[in-house]
mmCIF file of N, CA, C and O in Angstrom:
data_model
loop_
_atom_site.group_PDB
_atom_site.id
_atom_site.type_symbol
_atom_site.label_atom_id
_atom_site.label_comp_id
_atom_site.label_asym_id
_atom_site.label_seq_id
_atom_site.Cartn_x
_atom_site.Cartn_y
_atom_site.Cartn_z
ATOM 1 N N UNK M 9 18.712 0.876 -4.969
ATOM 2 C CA UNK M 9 17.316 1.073 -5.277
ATOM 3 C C UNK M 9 16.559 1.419 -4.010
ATOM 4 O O UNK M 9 17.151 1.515 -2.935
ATOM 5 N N UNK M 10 15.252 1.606 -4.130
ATOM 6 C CA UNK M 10 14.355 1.905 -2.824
ATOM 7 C C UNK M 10 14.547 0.908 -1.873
ATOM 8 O O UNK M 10 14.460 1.310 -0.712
ATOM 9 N N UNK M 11 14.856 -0.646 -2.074
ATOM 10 C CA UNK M 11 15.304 -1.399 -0.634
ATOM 11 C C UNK M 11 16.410 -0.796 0.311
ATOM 12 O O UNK M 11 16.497 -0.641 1.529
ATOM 13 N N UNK M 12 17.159 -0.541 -0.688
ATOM 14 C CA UNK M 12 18.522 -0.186 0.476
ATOM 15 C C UNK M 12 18.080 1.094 1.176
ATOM 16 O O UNK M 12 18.343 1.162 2.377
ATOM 17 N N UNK M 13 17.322 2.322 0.493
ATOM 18 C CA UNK M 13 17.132 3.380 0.672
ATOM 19 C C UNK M 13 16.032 3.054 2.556
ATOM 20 O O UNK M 13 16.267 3.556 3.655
ATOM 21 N N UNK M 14 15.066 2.189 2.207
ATOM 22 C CA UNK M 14 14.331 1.995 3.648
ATOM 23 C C UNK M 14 13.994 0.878 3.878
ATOM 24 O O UNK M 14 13.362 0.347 2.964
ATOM 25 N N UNK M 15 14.207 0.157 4.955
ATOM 26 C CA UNK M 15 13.844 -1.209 4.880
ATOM 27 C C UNK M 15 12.464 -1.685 5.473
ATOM 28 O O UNK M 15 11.849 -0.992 6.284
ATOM 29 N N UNK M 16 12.060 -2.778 5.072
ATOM 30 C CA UNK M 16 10.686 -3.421 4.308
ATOM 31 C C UNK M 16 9.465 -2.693 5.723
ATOM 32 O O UNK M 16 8.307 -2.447 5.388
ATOM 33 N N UNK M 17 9.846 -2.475 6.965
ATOM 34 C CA UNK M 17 9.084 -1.973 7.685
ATOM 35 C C UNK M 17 9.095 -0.609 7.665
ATOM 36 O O UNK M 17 8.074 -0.095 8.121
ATOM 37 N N UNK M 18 9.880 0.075 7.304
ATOM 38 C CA UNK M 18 9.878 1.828 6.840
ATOM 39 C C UNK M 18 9.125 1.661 5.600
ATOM 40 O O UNK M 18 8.220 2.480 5.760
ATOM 41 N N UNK M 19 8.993 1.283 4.817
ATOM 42 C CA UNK M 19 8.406 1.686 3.391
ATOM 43 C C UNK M 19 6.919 1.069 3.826
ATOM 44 O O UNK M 19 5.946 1.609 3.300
ATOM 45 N N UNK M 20 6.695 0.028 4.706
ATOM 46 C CA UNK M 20 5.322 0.011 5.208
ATOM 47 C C UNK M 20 4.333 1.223 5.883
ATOM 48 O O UNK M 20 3.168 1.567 5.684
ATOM 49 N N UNK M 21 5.382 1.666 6.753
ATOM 50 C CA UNK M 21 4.951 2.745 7.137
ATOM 51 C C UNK M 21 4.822 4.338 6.343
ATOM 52 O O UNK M 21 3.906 5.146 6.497
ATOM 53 N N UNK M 22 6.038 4.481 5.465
ATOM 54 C CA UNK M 22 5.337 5.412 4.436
ATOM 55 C C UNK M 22 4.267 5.044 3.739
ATOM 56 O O UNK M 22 3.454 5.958 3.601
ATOM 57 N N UNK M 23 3.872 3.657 3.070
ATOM 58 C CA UNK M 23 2.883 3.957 2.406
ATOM 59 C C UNK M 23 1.576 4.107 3.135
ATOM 60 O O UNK M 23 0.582 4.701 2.716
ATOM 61 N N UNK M 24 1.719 3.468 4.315
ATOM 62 C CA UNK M 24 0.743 4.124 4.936
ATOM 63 C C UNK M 24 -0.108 5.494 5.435
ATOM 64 O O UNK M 24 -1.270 5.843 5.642
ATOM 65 N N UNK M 25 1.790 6.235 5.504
ATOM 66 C CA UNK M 25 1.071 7.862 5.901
ATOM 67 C C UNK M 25 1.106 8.054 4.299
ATOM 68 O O UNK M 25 1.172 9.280 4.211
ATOM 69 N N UNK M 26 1.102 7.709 3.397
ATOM 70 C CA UNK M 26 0.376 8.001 2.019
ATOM 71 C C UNK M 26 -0.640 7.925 2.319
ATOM 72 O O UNK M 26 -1.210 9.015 2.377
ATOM 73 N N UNK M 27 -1.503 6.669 2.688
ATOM 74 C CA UNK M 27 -2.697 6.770 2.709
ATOM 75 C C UNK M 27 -3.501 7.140 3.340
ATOM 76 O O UNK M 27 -4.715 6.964 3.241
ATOM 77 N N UNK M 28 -2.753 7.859 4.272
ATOM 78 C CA UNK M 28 -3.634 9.012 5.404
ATOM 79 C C UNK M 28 -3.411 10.288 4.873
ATOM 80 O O UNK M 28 -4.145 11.170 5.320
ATOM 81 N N UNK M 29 -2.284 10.725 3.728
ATOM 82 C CA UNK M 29 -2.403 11.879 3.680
ATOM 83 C C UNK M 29 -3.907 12.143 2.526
ATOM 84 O O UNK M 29 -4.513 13.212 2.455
ATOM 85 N N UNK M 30 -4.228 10.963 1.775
ATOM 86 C CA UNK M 30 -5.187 11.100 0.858
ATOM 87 C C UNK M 30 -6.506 10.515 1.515
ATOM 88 O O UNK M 30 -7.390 10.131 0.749
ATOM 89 N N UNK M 31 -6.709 10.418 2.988
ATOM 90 C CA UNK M 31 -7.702 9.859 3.695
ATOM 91 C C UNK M 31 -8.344 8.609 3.799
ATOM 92 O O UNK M 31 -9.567 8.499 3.884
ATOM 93 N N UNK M 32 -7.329 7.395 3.793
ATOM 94 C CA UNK M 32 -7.531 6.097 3.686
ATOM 95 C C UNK M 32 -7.049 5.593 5.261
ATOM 96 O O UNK M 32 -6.078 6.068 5.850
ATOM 97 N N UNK M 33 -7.664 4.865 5.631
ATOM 98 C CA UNK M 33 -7.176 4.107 6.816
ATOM 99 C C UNK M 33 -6.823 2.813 6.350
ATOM 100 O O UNK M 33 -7.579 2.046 5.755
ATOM 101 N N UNK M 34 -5.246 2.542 6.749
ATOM 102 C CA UNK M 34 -4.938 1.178 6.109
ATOM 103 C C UNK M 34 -5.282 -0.113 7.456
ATOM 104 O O UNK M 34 -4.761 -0.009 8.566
ATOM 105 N N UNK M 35 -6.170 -1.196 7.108
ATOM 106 C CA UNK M 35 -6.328 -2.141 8.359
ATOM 107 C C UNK M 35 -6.226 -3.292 8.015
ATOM 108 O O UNK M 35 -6.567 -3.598 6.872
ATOM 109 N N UNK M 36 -5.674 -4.352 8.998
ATOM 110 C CA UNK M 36 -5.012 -5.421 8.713
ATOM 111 C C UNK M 36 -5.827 -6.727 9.472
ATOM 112 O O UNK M 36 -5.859 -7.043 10.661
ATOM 113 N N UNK M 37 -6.374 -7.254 8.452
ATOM 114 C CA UNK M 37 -7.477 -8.107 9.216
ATOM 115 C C UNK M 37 -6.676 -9.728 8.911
ATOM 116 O O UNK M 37 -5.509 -10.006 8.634
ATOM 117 N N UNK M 38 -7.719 -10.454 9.081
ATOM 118 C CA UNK M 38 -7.121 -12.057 8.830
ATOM 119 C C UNK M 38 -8.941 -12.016 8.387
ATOM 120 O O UNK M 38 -9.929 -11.540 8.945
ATOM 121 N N UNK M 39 -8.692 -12.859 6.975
ATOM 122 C CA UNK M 39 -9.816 -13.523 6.574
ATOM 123 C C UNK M 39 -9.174 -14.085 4.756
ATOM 124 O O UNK M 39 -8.138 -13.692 4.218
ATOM 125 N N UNK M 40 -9.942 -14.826 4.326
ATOM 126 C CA UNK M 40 -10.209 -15.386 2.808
ATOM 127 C C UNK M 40 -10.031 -13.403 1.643
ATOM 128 O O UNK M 40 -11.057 -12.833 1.270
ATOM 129 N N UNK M 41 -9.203 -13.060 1.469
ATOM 130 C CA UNK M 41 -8.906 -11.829 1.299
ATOM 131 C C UNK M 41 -8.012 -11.564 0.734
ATOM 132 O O UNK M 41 -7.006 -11.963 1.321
ATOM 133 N N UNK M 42 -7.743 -10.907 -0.447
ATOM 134 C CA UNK M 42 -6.056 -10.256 -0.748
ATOM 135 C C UNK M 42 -6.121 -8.926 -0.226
ATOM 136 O O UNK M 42 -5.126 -8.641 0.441
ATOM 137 N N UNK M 43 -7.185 -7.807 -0.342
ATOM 138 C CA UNK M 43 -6.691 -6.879 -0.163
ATOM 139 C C UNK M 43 -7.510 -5.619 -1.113
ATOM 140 O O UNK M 43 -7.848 -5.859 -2.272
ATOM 141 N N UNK M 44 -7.771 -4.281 -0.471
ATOM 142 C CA UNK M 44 -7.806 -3.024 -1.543
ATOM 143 C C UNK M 44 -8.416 -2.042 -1.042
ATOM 144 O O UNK M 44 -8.599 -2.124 0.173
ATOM 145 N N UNK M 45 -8.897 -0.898 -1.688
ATOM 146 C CA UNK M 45 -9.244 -0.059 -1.065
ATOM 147 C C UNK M 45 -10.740 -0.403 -0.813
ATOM 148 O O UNK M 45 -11.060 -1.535 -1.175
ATOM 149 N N UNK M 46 -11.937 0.542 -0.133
ATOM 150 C CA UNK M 46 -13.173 0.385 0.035
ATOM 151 C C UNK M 46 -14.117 1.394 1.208
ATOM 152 O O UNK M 46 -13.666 2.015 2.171
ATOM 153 N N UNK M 47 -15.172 1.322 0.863
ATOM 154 C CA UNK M 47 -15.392 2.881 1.795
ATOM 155 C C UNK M 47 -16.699 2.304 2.766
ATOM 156 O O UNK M 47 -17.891 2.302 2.462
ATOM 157 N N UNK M 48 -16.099 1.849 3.959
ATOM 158 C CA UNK M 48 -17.401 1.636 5.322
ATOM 159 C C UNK M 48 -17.737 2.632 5.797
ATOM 160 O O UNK M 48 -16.968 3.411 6.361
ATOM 161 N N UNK M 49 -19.487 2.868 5.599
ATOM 162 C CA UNK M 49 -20.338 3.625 6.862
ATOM 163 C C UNK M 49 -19.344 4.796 6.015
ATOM 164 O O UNK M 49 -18.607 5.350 6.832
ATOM 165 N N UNK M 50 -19.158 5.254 4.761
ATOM 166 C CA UNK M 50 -18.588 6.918 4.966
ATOM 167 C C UNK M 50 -16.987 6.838 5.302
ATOM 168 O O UNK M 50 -16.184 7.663 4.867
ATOM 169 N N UNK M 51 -16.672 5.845 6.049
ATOM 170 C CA UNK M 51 -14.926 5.610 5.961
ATOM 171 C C UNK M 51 -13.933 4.543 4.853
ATOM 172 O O UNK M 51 -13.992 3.407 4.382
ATOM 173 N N UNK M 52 -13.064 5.702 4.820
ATOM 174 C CA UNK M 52 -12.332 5.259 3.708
ATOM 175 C C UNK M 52 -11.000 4.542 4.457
ATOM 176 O O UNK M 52 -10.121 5.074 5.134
ATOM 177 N N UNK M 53 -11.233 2.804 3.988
ATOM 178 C CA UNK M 53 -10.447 1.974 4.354
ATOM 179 C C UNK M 53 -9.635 1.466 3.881
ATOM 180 O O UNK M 53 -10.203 1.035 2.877
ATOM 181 N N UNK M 54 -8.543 1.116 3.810
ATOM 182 C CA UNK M 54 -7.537 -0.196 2.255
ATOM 183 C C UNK M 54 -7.477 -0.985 3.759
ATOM 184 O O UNK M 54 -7.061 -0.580 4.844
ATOM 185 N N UNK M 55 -8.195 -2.553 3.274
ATOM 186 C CA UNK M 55 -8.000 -3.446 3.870
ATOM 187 C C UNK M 55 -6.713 -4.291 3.670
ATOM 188 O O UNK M 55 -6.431 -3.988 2.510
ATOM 189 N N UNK M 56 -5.778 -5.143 4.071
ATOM 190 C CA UNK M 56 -4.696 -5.347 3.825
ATOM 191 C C UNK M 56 -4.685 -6.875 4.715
ATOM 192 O O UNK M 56 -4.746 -6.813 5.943
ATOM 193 N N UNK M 57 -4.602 -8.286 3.999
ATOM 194 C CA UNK M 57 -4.376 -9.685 5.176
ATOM 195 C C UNK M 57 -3.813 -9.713 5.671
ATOM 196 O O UNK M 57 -2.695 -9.930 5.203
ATOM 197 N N UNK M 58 -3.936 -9.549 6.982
ATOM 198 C CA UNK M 58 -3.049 -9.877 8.150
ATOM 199 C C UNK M 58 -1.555 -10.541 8.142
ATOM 200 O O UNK M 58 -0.443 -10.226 8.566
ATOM 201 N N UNK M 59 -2.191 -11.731 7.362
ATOM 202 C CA UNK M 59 -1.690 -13.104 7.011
ATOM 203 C C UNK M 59 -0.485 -13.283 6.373
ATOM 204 O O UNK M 59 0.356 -14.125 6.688
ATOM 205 N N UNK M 60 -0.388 -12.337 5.304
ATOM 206 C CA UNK M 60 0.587 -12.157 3.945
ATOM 207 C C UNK M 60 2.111 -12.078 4.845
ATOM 208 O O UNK M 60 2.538 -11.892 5.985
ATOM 209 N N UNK M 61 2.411 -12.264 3.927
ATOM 210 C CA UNK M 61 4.671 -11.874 4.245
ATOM 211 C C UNK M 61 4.136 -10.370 3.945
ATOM 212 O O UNK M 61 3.064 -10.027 3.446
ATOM 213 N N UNK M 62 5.595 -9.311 4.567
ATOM 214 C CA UNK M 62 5.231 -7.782 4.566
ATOM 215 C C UNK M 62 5.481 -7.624 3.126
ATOM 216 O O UNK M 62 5.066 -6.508 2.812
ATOM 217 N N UNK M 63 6.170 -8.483 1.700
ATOM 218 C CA UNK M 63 6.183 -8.554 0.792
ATOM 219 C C UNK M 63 5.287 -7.878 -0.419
ATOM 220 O O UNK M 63 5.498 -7.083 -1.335
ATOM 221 N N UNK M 64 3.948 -8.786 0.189
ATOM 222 C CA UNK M 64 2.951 -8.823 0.130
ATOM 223 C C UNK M 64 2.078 -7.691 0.233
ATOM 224 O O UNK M 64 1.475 -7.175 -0.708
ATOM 225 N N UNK M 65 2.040 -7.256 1.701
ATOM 226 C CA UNK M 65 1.378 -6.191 2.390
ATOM 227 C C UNK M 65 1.860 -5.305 1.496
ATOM 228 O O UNK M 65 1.090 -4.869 0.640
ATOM 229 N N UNK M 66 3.070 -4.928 1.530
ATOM 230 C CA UNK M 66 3.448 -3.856 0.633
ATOM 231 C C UNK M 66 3.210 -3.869 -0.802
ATOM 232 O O UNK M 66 2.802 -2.730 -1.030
ATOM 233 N N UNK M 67 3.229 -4.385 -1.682
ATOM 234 C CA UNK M 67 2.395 -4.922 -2.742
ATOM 235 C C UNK M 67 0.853 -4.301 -2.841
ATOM 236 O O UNK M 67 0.223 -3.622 -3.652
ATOM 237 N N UNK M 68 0.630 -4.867 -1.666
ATOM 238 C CA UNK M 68 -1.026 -5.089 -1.633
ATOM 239 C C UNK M 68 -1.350 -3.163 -1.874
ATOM 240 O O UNK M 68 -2.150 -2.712 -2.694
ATOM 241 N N UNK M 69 -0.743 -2.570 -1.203
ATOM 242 C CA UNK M 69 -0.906 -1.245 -0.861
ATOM 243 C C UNK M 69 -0.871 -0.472 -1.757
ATOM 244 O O UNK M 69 -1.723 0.373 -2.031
ATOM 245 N N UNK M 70 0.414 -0.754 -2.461
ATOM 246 C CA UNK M 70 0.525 -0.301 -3.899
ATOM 247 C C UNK M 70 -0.014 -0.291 -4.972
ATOM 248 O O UNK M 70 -0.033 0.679 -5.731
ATOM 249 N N UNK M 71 -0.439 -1.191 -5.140
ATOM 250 C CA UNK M 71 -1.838 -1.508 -6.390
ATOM 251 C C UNK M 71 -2.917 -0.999 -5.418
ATOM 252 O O UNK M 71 -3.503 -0.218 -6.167
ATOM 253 N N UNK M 72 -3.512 -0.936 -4.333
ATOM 254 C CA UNK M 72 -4.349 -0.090 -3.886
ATOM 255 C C UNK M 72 -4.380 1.707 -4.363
ATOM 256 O O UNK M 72 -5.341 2.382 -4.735
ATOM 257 N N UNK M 73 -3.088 2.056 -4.193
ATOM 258 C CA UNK M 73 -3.119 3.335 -4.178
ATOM 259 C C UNK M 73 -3.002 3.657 -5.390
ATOM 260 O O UNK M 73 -3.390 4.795 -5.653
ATOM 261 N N UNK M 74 -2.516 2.924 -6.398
ATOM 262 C CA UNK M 74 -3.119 2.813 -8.008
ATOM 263 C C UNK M 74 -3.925 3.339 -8.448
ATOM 264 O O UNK M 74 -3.943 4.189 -9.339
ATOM 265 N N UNK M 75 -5.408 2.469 -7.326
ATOM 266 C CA UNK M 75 -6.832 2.590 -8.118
ATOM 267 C C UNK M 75 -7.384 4.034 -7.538
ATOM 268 O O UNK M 75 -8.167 4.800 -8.098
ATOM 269 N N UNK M 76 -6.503 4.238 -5.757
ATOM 270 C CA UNK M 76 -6.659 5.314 -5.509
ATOM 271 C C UNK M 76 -6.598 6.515 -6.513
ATOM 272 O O UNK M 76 -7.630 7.160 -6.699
ATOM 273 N N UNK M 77 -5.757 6.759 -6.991
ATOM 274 C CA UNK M 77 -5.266 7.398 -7.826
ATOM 275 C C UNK M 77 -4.280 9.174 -7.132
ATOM 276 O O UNK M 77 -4.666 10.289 -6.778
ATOM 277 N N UNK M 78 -2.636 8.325 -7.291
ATOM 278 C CA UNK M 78 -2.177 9.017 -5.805
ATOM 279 C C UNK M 78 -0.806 9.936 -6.847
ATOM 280 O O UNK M 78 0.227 10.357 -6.325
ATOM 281 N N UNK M 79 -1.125 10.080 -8.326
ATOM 282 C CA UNK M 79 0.087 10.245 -9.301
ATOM 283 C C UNK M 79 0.425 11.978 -8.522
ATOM 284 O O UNK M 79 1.526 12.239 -8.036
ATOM 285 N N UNK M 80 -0.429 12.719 -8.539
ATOM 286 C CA UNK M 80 -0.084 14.130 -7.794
ATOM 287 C C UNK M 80 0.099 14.455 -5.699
ATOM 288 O O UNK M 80 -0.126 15.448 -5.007
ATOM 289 N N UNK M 81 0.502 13.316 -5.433
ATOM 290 C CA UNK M 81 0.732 13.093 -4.093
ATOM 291 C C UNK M 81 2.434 13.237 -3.810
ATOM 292 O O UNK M 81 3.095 12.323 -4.304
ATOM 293 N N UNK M 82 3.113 14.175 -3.149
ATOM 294 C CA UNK M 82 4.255 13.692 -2.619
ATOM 295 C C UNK M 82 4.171 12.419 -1.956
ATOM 296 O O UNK M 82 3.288 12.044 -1.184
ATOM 297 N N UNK M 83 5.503 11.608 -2.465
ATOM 298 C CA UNK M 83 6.280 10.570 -1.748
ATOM 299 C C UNK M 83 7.782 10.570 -1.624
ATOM 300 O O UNK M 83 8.490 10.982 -2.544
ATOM 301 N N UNK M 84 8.243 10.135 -0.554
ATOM 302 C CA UNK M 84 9.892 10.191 -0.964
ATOM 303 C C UNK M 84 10.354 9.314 -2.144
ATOM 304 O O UNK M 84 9.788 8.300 -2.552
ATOM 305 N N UNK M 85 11.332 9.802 -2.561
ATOM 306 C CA UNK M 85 11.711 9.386 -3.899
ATOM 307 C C UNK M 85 12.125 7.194 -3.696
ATOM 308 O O UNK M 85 12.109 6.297 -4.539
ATOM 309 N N UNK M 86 12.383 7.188 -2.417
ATOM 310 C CA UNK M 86 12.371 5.742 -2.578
ATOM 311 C C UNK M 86 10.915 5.351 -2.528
ATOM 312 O O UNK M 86 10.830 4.525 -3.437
ATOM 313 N N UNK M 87 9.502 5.497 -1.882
ATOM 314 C CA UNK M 87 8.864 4.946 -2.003
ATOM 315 C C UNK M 87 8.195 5.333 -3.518
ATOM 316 O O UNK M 87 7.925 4.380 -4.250
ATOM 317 N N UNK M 88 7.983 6.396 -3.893
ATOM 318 C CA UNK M 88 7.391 6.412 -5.231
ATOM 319 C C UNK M 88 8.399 5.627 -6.335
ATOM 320 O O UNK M 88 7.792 5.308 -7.357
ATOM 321 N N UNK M 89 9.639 5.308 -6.317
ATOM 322 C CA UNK M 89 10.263 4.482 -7.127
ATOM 323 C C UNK M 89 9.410 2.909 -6.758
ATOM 324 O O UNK M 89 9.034 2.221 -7.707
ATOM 325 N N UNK M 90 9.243 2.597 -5.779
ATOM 326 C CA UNK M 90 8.812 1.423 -5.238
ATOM 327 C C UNK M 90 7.226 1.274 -5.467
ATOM 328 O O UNK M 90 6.697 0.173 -5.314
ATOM 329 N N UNK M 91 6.410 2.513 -5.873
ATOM 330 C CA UNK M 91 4.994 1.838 -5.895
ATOM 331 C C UNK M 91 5.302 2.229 -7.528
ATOM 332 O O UNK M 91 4.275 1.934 -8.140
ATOM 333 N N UNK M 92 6.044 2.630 -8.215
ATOM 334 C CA UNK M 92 5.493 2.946 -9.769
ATOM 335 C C UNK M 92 6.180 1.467 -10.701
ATOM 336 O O UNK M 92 5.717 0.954 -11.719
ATOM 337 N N UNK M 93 7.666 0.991 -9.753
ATOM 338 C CA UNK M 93 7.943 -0.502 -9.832
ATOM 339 C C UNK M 93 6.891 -1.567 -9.762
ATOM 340 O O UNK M 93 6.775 -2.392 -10.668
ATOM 341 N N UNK M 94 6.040 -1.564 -8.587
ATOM 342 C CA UNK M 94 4.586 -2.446 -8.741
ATOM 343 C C UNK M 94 3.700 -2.529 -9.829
ATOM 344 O O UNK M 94 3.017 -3.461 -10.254
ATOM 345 N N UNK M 95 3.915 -0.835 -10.360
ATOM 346 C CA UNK M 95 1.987 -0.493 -11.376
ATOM 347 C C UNK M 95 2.640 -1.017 -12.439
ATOM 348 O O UNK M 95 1.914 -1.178 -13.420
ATOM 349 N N UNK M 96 4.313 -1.488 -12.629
ATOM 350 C CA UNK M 96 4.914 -1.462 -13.975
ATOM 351 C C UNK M 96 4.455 -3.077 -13.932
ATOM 352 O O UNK M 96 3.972 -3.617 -14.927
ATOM 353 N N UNK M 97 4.626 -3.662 -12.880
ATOM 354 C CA UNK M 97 4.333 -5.085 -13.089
ATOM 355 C C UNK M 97 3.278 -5.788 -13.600
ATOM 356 O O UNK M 97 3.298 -6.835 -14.246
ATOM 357 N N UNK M 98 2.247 -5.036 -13.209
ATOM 358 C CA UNK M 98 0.837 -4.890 -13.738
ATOM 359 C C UNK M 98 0.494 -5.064 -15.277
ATOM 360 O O UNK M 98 -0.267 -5.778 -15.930
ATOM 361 N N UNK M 99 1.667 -3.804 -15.611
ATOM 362 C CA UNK M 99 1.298 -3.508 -17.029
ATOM 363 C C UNK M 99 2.057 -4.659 -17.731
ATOM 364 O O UNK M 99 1.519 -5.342 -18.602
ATOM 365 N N UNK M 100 3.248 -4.831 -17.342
ATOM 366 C CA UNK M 100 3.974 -5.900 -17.963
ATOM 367 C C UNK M 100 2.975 -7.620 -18.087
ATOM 368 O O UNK M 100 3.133 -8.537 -18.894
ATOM 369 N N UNK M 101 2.316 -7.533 -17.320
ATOM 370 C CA UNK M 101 1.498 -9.126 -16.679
ATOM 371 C C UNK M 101 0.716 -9.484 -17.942
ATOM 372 O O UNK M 101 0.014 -10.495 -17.968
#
């Protein structure tokens, strides 16, 4: 599946240049927070807790880029297996 394909700090970093290719800056703060997208001063941010396991982080990103709405975006085939695995969880919940 997409684990073996990149491991948990590669698939961090793709989803990140996901979210630069659709103009999001992903930033990693520490506070009372889960996480999502949001637009400061005109910039487009996905905030992400510091705090979390990269589990998490990666998670967090994925249901971000959800609401983004990222269905006509290239991804490599392991990470788009890996964020459409998340939106399924969602639906299943």
């Amino acid at each position: 599946m997409y684990v073996a394909a990149l491991d948990k700090e590669a698939m961090l970093q793709e989803l990140r240049d996901v979210c630069a290719h659709v103009g999001y800056t992903v930033r990693f703060e520490r506070g009372d927070f889960s996480g999502g997208a949001c637009i400061l001063k005109e910039q487009r941010l996905l905030v992400v807790n510091k705090r979390f396991h990269i589990d998490r982080k990666l998670s967090t990103i994925a249901h971000a880029l959800r609401e983004i709405g990222v269905d006509a975006v290239f991804m490599k085939p392991a990470v788009r297996s890996y964020v459409e695995d998340e939106w399924s969880k969602v639906a299943q919940a």
